[in-house]
GROMACS .gro file of C-alpha atoms in nm:
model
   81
    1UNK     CA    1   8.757  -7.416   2.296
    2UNK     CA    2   8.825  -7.579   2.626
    3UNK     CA    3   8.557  -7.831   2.721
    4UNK     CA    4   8.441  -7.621   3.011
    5UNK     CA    5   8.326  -7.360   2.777
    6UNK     CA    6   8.220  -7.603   2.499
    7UNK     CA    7   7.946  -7.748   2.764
    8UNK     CA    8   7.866  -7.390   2.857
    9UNK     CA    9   7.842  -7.301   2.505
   10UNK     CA   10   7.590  -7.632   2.460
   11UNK     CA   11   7.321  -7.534   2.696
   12UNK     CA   12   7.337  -7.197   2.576
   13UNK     CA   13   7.189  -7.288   2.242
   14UNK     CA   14   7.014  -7.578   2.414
   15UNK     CA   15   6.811  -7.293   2.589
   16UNK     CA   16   6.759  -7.089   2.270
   17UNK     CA   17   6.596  -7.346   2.088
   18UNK     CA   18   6.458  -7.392   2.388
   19UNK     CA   19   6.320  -7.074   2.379
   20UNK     CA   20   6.250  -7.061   1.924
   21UNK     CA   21   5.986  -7.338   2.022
   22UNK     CA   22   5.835  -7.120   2.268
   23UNK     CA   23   5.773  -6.858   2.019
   24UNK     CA   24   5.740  -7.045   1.732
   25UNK     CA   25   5.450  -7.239   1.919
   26UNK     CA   26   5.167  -6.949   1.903
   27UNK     CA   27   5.278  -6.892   1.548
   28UNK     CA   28   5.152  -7.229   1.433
   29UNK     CA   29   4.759  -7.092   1.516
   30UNK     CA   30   4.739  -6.748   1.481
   31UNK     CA   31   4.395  -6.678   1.359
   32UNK     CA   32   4.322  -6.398   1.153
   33UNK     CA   33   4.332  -6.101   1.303
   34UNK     CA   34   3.974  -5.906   1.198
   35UNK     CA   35   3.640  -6.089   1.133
   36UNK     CA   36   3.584  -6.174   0.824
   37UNK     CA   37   3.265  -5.935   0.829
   38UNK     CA   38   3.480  -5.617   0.929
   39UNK     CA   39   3.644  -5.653   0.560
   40UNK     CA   40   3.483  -5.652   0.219
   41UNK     CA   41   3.542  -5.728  -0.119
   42UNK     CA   42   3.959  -5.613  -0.233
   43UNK     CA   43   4.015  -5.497   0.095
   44UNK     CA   44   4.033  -5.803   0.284
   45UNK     CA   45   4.167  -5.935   0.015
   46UNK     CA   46   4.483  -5.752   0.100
   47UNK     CA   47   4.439  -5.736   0.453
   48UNK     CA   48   4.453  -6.087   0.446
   49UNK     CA   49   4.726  -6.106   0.201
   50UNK     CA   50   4.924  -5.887   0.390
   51UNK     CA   51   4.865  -6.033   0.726
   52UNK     CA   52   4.958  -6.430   0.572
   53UNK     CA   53   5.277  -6.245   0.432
   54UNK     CA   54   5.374  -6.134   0.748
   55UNK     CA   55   5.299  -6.476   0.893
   56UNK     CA   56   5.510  -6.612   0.657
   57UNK     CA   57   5.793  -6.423   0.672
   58UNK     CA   58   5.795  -6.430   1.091
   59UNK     CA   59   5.764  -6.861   1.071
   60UNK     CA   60   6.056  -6.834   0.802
   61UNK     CA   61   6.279  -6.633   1.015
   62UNK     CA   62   6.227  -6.893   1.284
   63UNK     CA   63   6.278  -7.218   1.073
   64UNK     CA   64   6.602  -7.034   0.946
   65UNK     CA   65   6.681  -6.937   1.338
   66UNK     CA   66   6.651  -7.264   1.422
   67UNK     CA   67   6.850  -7.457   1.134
   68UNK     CA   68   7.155  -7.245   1.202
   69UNK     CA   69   7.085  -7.307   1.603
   70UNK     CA   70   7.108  -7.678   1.533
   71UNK     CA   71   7.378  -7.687   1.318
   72UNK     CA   72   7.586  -7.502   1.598
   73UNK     CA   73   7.465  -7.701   1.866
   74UNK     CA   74   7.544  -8.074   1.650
   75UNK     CA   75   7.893  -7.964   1.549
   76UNK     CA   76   7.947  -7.882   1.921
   77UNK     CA   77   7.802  -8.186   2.028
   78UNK     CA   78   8.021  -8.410   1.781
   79UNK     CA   79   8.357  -8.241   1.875
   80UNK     CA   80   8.287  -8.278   2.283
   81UNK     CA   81   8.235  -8.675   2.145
   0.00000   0.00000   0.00000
């Protein structure tokens, strides 16, 4: 990779974690989605279940994003040094 495109490469997964923060971000505090009122007894059991899976699974998909992100972007990094 010619260092030209190694430094083009660099700020292009700069910018996309970057960008994995910026979504990441509202992910941290999303409240729950109905008041607890609305819901009653097994229910909102899994309505809330559901919804903290899907929470889960979204904030897992972005630590994984950005591990593999990072790893690209360090190996980069250390062969441009």
């Amino acid at each position: 990779m010619s260092d030209a495109a190694r430094e083009q490469r660099i700020q292009q997964l700069q910018a996309l974690l970057r960008r994995i923060d910026e979504l990441d971000r509202p992910l941290r505090t999303v409240p729950h989605p109905m008041p607890a009122d609305a819901w009653s007894g097994q229910a909102a059991d899994r309505h809330s279940a559901d919804h903290q899976g899907r929470l889960q699974a979204a904030r897992q998909e972005i630590s994984t994003a950005r591990h593999t992100v990072q790893q690209e972007l360090t190996r980069l990094q250390n062969e441009r040094d």
